[in-house]
CSV table of C-alpha atoms and ligand atoms in Angstrom, one decimal:
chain,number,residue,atom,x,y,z
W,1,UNK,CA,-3.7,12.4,-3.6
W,2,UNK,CA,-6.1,10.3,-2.1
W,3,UNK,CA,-4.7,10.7,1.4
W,4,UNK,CA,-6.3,12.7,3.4
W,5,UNK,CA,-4.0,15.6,4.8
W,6,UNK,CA,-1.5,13.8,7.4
W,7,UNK,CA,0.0,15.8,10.6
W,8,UNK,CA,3.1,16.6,9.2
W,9,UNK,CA,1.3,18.3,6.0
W,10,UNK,CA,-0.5,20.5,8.1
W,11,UNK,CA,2.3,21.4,10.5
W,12,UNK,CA,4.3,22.4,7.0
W,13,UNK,CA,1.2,24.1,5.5
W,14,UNK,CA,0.6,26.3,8.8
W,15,UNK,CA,4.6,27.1,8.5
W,16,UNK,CA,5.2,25.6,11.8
W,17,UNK,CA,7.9,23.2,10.8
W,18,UNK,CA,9.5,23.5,7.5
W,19,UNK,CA,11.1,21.0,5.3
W,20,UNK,CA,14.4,20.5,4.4
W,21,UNK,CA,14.2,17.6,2.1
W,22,UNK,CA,15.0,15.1,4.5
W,23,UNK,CA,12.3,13.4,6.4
W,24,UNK,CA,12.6,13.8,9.8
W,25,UNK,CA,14.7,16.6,9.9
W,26,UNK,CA,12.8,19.9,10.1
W,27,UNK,CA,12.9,23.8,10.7
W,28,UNK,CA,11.0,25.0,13.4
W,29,UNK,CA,8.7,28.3,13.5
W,30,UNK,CA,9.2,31.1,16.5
W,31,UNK,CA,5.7,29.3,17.4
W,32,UNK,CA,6.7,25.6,17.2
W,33,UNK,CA,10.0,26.9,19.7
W,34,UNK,CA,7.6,29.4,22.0
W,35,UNK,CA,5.9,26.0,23.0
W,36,UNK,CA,9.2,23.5,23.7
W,37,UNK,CA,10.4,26.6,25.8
W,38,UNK,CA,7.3,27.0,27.9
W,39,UNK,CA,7.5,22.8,28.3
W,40,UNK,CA,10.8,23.4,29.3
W,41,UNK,CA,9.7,25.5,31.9
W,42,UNK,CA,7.1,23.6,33.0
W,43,UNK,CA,9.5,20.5,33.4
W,44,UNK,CA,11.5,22.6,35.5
W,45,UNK,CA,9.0,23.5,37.6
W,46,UNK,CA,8.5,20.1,38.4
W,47,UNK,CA,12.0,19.8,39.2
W,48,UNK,CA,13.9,22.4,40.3
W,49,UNK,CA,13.1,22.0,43.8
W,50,UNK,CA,15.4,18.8,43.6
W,51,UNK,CA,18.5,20.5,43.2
W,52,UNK,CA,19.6,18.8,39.9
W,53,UNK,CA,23.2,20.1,38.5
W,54,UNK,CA,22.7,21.6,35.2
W,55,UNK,CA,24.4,20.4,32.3
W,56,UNK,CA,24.2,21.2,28.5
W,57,UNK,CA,25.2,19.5,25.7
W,58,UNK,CA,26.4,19.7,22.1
W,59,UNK,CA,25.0,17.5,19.7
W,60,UNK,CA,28.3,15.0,19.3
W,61,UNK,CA,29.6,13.3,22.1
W,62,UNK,CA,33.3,12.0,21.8
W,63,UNK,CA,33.0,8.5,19.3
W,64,UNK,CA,35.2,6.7,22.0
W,65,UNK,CA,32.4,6.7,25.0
W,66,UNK,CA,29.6,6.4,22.1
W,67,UNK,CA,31.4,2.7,21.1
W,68,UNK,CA,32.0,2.2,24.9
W,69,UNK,CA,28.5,2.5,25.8
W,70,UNK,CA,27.4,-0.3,23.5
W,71,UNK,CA,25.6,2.1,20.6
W,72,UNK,CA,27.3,0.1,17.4
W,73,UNK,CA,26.1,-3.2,19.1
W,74,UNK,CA,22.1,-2.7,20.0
W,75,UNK,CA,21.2,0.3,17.8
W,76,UNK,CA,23.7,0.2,14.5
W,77,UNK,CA,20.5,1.2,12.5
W,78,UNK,CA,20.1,4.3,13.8
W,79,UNK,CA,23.6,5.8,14.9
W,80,UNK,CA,24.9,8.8,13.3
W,81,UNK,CA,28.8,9.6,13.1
W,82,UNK,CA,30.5,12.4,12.1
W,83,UNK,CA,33.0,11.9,8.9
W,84,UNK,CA,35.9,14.8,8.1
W,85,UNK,CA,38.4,15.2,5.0
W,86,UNK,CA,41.6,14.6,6.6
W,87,UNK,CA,43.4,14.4,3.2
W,88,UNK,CA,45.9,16.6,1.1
W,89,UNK,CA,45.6,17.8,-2.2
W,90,UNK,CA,45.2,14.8,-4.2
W,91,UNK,CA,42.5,13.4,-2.0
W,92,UNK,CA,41.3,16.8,-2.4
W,93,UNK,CA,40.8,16.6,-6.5
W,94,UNK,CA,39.4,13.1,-6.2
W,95,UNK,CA,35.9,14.8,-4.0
W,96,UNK,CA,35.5,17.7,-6.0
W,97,UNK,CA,35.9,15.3,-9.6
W,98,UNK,CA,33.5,13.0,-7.9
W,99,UNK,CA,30.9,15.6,-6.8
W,100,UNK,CA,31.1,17.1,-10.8
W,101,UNK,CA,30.9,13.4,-11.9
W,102,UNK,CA,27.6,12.6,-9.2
W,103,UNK,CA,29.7,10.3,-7.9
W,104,UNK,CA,30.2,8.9,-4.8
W,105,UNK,CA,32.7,11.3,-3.0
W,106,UNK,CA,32.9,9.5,0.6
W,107,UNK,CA,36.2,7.6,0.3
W,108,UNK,CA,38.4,10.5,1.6
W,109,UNK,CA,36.3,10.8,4.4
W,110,UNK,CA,37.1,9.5,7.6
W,111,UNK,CA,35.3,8.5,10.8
W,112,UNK,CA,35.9,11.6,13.0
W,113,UNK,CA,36.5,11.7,17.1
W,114,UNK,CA,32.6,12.3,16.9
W,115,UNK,CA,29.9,11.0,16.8
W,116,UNK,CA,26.0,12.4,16.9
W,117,UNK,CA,24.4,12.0,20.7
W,118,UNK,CA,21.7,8.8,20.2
W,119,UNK,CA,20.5,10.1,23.7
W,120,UNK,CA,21.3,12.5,26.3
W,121,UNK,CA,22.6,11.1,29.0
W,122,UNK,CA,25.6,8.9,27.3
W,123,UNK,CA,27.9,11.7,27.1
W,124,UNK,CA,27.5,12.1,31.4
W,125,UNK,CA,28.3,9.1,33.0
W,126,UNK,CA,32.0,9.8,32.0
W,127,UNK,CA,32.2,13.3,33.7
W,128,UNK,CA,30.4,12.1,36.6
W,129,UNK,CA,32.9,9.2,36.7
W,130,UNK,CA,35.9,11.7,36.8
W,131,UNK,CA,34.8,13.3,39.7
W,132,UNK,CA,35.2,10.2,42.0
W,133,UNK,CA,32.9,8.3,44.7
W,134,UNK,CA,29.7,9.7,44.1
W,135,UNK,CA,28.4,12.2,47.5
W,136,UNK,CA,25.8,9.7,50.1
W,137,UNK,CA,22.9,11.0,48.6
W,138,UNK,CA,24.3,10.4,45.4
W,139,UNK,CA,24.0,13.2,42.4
W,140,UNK,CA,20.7,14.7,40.4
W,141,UNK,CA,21.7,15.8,36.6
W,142,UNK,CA,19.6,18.2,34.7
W,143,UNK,CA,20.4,17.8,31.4
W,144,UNK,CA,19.7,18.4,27.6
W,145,UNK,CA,20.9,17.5,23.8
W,146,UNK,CA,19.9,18.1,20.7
W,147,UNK,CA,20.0,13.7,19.4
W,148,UNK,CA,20.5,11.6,16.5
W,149,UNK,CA,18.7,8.8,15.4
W,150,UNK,CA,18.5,7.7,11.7
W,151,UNK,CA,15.1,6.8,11.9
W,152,UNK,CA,13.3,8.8,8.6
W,153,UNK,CA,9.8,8.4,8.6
W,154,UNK,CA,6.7,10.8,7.3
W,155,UNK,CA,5.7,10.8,10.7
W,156,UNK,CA,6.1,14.5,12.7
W,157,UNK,CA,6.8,12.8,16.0
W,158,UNK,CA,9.7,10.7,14.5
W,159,UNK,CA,12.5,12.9,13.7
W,160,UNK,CA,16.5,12.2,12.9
W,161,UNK,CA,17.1,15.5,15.3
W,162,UNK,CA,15.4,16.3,18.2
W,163,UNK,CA,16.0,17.7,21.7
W,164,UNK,CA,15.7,15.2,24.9
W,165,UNK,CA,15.8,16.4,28.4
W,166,UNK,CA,16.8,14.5,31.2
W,167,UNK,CA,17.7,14.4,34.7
W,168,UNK,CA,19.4,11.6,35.4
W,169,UNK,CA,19.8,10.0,39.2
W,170,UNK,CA,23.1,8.1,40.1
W,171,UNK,CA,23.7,6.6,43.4
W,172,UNK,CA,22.2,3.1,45.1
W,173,UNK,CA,19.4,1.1,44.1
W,174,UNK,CA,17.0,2.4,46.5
W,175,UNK,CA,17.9,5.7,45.4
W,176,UNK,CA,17.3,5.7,41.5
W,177,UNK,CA,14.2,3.2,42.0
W,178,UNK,CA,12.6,6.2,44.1
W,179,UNK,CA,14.0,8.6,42.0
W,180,UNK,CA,12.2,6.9,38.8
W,181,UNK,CA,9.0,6.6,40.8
W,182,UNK,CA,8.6,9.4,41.6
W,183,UNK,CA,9.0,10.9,38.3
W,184,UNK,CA,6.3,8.2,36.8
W,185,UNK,CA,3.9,10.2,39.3
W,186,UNK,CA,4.4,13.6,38.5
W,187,UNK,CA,4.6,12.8,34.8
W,188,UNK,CA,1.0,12.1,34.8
W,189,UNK,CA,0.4,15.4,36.7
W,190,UNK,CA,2.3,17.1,34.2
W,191,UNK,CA,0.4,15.9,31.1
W,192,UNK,CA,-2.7,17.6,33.2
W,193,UNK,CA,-0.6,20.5,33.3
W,194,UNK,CA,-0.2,20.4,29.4
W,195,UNK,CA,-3.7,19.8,28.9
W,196,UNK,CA,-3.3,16.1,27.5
W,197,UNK,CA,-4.3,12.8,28.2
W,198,UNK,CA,-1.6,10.2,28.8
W,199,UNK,CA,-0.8,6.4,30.2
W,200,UNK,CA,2.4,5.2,31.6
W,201,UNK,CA,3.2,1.6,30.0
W,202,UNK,CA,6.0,-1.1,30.1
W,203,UNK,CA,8.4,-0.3,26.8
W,204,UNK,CA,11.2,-1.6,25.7
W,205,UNK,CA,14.5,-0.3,23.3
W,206,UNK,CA,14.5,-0.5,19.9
W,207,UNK,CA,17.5,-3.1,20.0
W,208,UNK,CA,18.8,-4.5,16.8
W,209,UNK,CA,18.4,-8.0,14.7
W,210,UNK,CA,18.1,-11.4,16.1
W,211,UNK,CA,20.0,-11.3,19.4
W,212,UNK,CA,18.3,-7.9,20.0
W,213,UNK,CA,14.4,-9.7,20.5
W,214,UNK,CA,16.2,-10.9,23.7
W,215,UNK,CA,17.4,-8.0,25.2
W,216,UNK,CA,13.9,-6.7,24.8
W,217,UNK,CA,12.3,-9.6,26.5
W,218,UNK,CA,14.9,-9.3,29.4
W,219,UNK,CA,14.3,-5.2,29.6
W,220,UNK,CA,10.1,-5.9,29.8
W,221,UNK,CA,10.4,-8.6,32.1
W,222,UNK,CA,12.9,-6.6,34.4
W,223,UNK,CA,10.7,-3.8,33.9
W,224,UNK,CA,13.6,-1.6,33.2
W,225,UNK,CA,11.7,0.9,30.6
W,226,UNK,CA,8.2,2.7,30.8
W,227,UNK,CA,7.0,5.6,28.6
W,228,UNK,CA,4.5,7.8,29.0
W,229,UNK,CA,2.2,7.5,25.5
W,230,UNK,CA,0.2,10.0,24.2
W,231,UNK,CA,-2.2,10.0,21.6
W,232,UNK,CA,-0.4,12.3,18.3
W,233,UNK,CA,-0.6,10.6,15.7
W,234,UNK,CA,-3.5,8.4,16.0
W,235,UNK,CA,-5.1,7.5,19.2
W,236,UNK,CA,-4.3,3.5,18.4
W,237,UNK,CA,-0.7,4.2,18.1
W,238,UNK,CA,-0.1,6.8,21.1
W,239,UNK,CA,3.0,8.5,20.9
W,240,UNK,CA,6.0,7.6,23.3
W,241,UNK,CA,6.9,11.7,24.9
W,242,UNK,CA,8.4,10.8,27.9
W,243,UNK,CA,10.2,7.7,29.3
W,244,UNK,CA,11.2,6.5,32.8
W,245,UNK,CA,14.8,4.2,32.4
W,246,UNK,CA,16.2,2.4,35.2
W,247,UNK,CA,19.7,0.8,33.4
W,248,UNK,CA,20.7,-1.2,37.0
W,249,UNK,CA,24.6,-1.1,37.5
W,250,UNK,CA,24.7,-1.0,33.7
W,251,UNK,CA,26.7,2.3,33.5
W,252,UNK,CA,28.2,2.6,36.9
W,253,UNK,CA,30.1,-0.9,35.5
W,254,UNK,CA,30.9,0.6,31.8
W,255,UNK,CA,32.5,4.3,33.8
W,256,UNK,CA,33.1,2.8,37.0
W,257,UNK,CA,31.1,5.2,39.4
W,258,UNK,CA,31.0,4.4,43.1
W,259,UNK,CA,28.4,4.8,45.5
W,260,UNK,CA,29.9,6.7,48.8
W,261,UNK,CA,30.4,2.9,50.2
W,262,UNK,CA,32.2,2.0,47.4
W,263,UNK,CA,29.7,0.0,45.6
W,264,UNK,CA,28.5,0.2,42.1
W,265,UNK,CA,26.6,2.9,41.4
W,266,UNK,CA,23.0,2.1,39.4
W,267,UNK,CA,21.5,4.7,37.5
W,268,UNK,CA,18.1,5.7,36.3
W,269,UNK,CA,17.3,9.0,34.2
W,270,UNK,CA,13.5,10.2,32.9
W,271,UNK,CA,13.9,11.5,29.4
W,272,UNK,CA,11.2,14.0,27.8
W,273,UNK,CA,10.9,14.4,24.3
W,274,UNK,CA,10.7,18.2,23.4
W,275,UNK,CA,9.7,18.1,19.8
W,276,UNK,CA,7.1,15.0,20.6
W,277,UNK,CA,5.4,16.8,23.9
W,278,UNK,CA,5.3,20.5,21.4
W,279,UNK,CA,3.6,18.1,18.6
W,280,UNK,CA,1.2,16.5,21.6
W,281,UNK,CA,0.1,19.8,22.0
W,282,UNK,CA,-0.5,21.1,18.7
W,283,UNK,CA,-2.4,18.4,17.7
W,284,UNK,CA,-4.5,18.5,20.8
W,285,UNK,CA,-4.9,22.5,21.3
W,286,UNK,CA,-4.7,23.2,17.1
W,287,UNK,CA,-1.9,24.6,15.5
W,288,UNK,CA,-2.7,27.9,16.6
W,289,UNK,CA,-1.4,29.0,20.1
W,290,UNK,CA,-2.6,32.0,20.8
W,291,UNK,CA,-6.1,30.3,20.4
W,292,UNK,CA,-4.8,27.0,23.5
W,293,UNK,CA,-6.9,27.0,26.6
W,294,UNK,CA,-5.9,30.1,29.3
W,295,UNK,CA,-4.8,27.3,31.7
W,296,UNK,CA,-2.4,25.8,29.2
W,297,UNK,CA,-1.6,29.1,28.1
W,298,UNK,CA,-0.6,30.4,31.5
W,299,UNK,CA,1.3,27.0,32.7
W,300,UNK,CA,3.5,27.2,29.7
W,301,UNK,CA,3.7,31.0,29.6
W,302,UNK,CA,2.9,32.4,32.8
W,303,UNK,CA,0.7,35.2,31.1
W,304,UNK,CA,-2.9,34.4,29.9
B,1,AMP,P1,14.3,7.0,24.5
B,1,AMP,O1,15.7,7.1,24.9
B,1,AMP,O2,14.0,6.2,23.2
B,1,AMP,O3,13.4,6.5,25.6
B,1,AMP,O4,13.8,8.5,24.1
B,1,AMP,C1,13.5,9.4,25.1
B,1,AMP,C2,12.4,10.3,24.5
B,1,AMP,O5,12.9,11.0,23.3
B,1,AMP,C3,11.2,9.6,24.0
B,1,AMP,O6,10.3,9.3,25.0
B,1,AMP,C4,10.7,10.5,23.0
B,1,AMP,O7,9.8,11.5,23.6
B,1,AMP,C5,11.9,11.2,22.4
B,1,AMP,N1,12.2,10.6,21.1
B,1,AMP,C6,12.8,9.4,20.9
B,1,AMP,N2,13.0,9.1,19.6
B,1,AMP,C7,12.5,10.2,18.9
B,1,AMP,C8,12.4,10.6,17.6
B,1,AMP,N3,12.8,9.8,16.6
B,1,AMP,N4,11.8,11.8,17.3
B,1,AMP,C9,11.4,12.6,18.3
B,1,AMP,N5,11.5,12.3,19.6
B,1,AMP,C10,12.0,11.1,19.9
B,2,ZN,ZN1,19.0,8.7,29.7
């Protein structure tokens, strides 16, 4: 190989993910999982004191709201859903003589009532829907999913699975606007935290094909997305770890969630990328944790 040693090598090599196979989907080491828990601590630090509702999620969300919220339509390319035998003995024979055969065994298998969570926070707006007009000061989510996205690549910080945590803000525009804001500012306190260099930038979705070039353009010029990048794999390319989403009335309309006055709700939600922000620091601090600055060492772990 003329190559030199990528990222992901080295993570495999030190045993800190492990392969499966399948690119983008990994095992992770005690070490590789100590670090996302002490990010997750840190992120609650930053914002516990806001009094979010905690909610946790599996990692399928009912197919139904996943084709409500638009997923087929922008990102076909990388949705996952879950298929199940539903068949009787015949259908039965025909998988297991088409696995002996290597041959395609799929056709008894039918789309399920799931489907694999593309982000966090689509499975929420629905329970927060069902619980009527939303309180004056709105509600504050805390929130977390493992996610799908079929999305293979050689690259560590682009997996098929990974965890996102979220809080997500629903009430009126002022409300979410402030509420994104505010989380722009302490994200870059946060990275200091982590011991990493970051900028906040515009961003838009990944949305599909043709018509999807103008629903980019219209999310960058309504500067509806930013991420906070990180250098990871390359200091060129920083790596998106966090990202600040304001979606307007655009799920309020879809679950019809009311402000206290009876007026759409809007909705904005700051996502952190668990896997990304553990790779940001590897790379940055070495593979090694028990060798990571004190200070990093003690804002993820409390102990020095
Ligand atoms: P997004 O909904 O695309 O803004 O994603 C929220 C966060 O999830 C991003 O800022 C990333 O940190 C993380 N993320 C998105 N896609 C991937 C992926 N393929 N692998 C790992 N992390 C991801
Ligand atoms: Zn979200």
């Amino acid at each position: 190989m003329l190559a030199a040693t990528s990222f992901l090598d080295r993570l495999f090599d030190a045993g800190i993910l492990m392969e499966t196979g399948v690119e983008g989907l990994y095992a992770r080491s005690g070490a590789f999982e100590r670090v996302v828990d002490g990010i997750d601590r840190v992120i609650s630090r930053f914002g516990d004191a806001d009094g979010a509702e905690v909610v946790r999620f599996p990692p399928g969300m009912n197919r139904m709201v996943f084709e409500k919220t638009g997923y087929m339509k922008n990102f076909p390319n990388l949705a996952g859903t879950v298929h199940c035998f539903c068949g009787d003995d015949s259908g039965h024979a025909e998988i297991i003589a088409a696995l002996e055969a290597g041959d395609d065994w799929s056709r008894q298998q039918a789309l399920s009532e799931i489907a694999l969570t593309p982000a966090a926070c689509y499975p929420l707006y629905p329970i927060a829907a069902r619980r009527g007009s939303l309180p004056a000061d709105g509600r504050l989510f805390d929130i977390l999913s493992y996610c799908f996205r079929h999305e293979p690549s050689r690259e560590a910080t682009r997996q098929q699975m990974f965890r996102m945590r979220e809080y997500v803000r629903m009430g009126t525009p002022d409300q979410v606007q402030a509420f994104r804001q505010m989380w722009i500012d302490r994200a870059g306190a946060m990275v200091g935290v982590f011991g990493l260099e970051g900028a906040v930038d515009l961003a838009n979705d990944p949305f599909f094909g043709r018509a999807g070039r103008m629903l980019k353009n219209n999310q960058r010029q309504q500067t509806l997305k930013f991420e906070m990048l990180i250098p990871v794999e390359s200091v060129e390319k920083p790596t998106a770890c966090m990202s600040f989403n304001y979606h307007q009335d655009h799920f309020g309309t879809l679950w019809n969630i009311r402000t206290a006055t009876d007026e759409t709700a809007h909705t904005a939600c700051v996502g952190f990328g668990m896997e990304r922000l553990a790779l940001a620091m590897l790379r940055h601090h070495g593979l090694e944790i028990e060798g990571w600055p004190a200070p990093v060492r003690e804002a993820l772990w409390g102990a020095a």
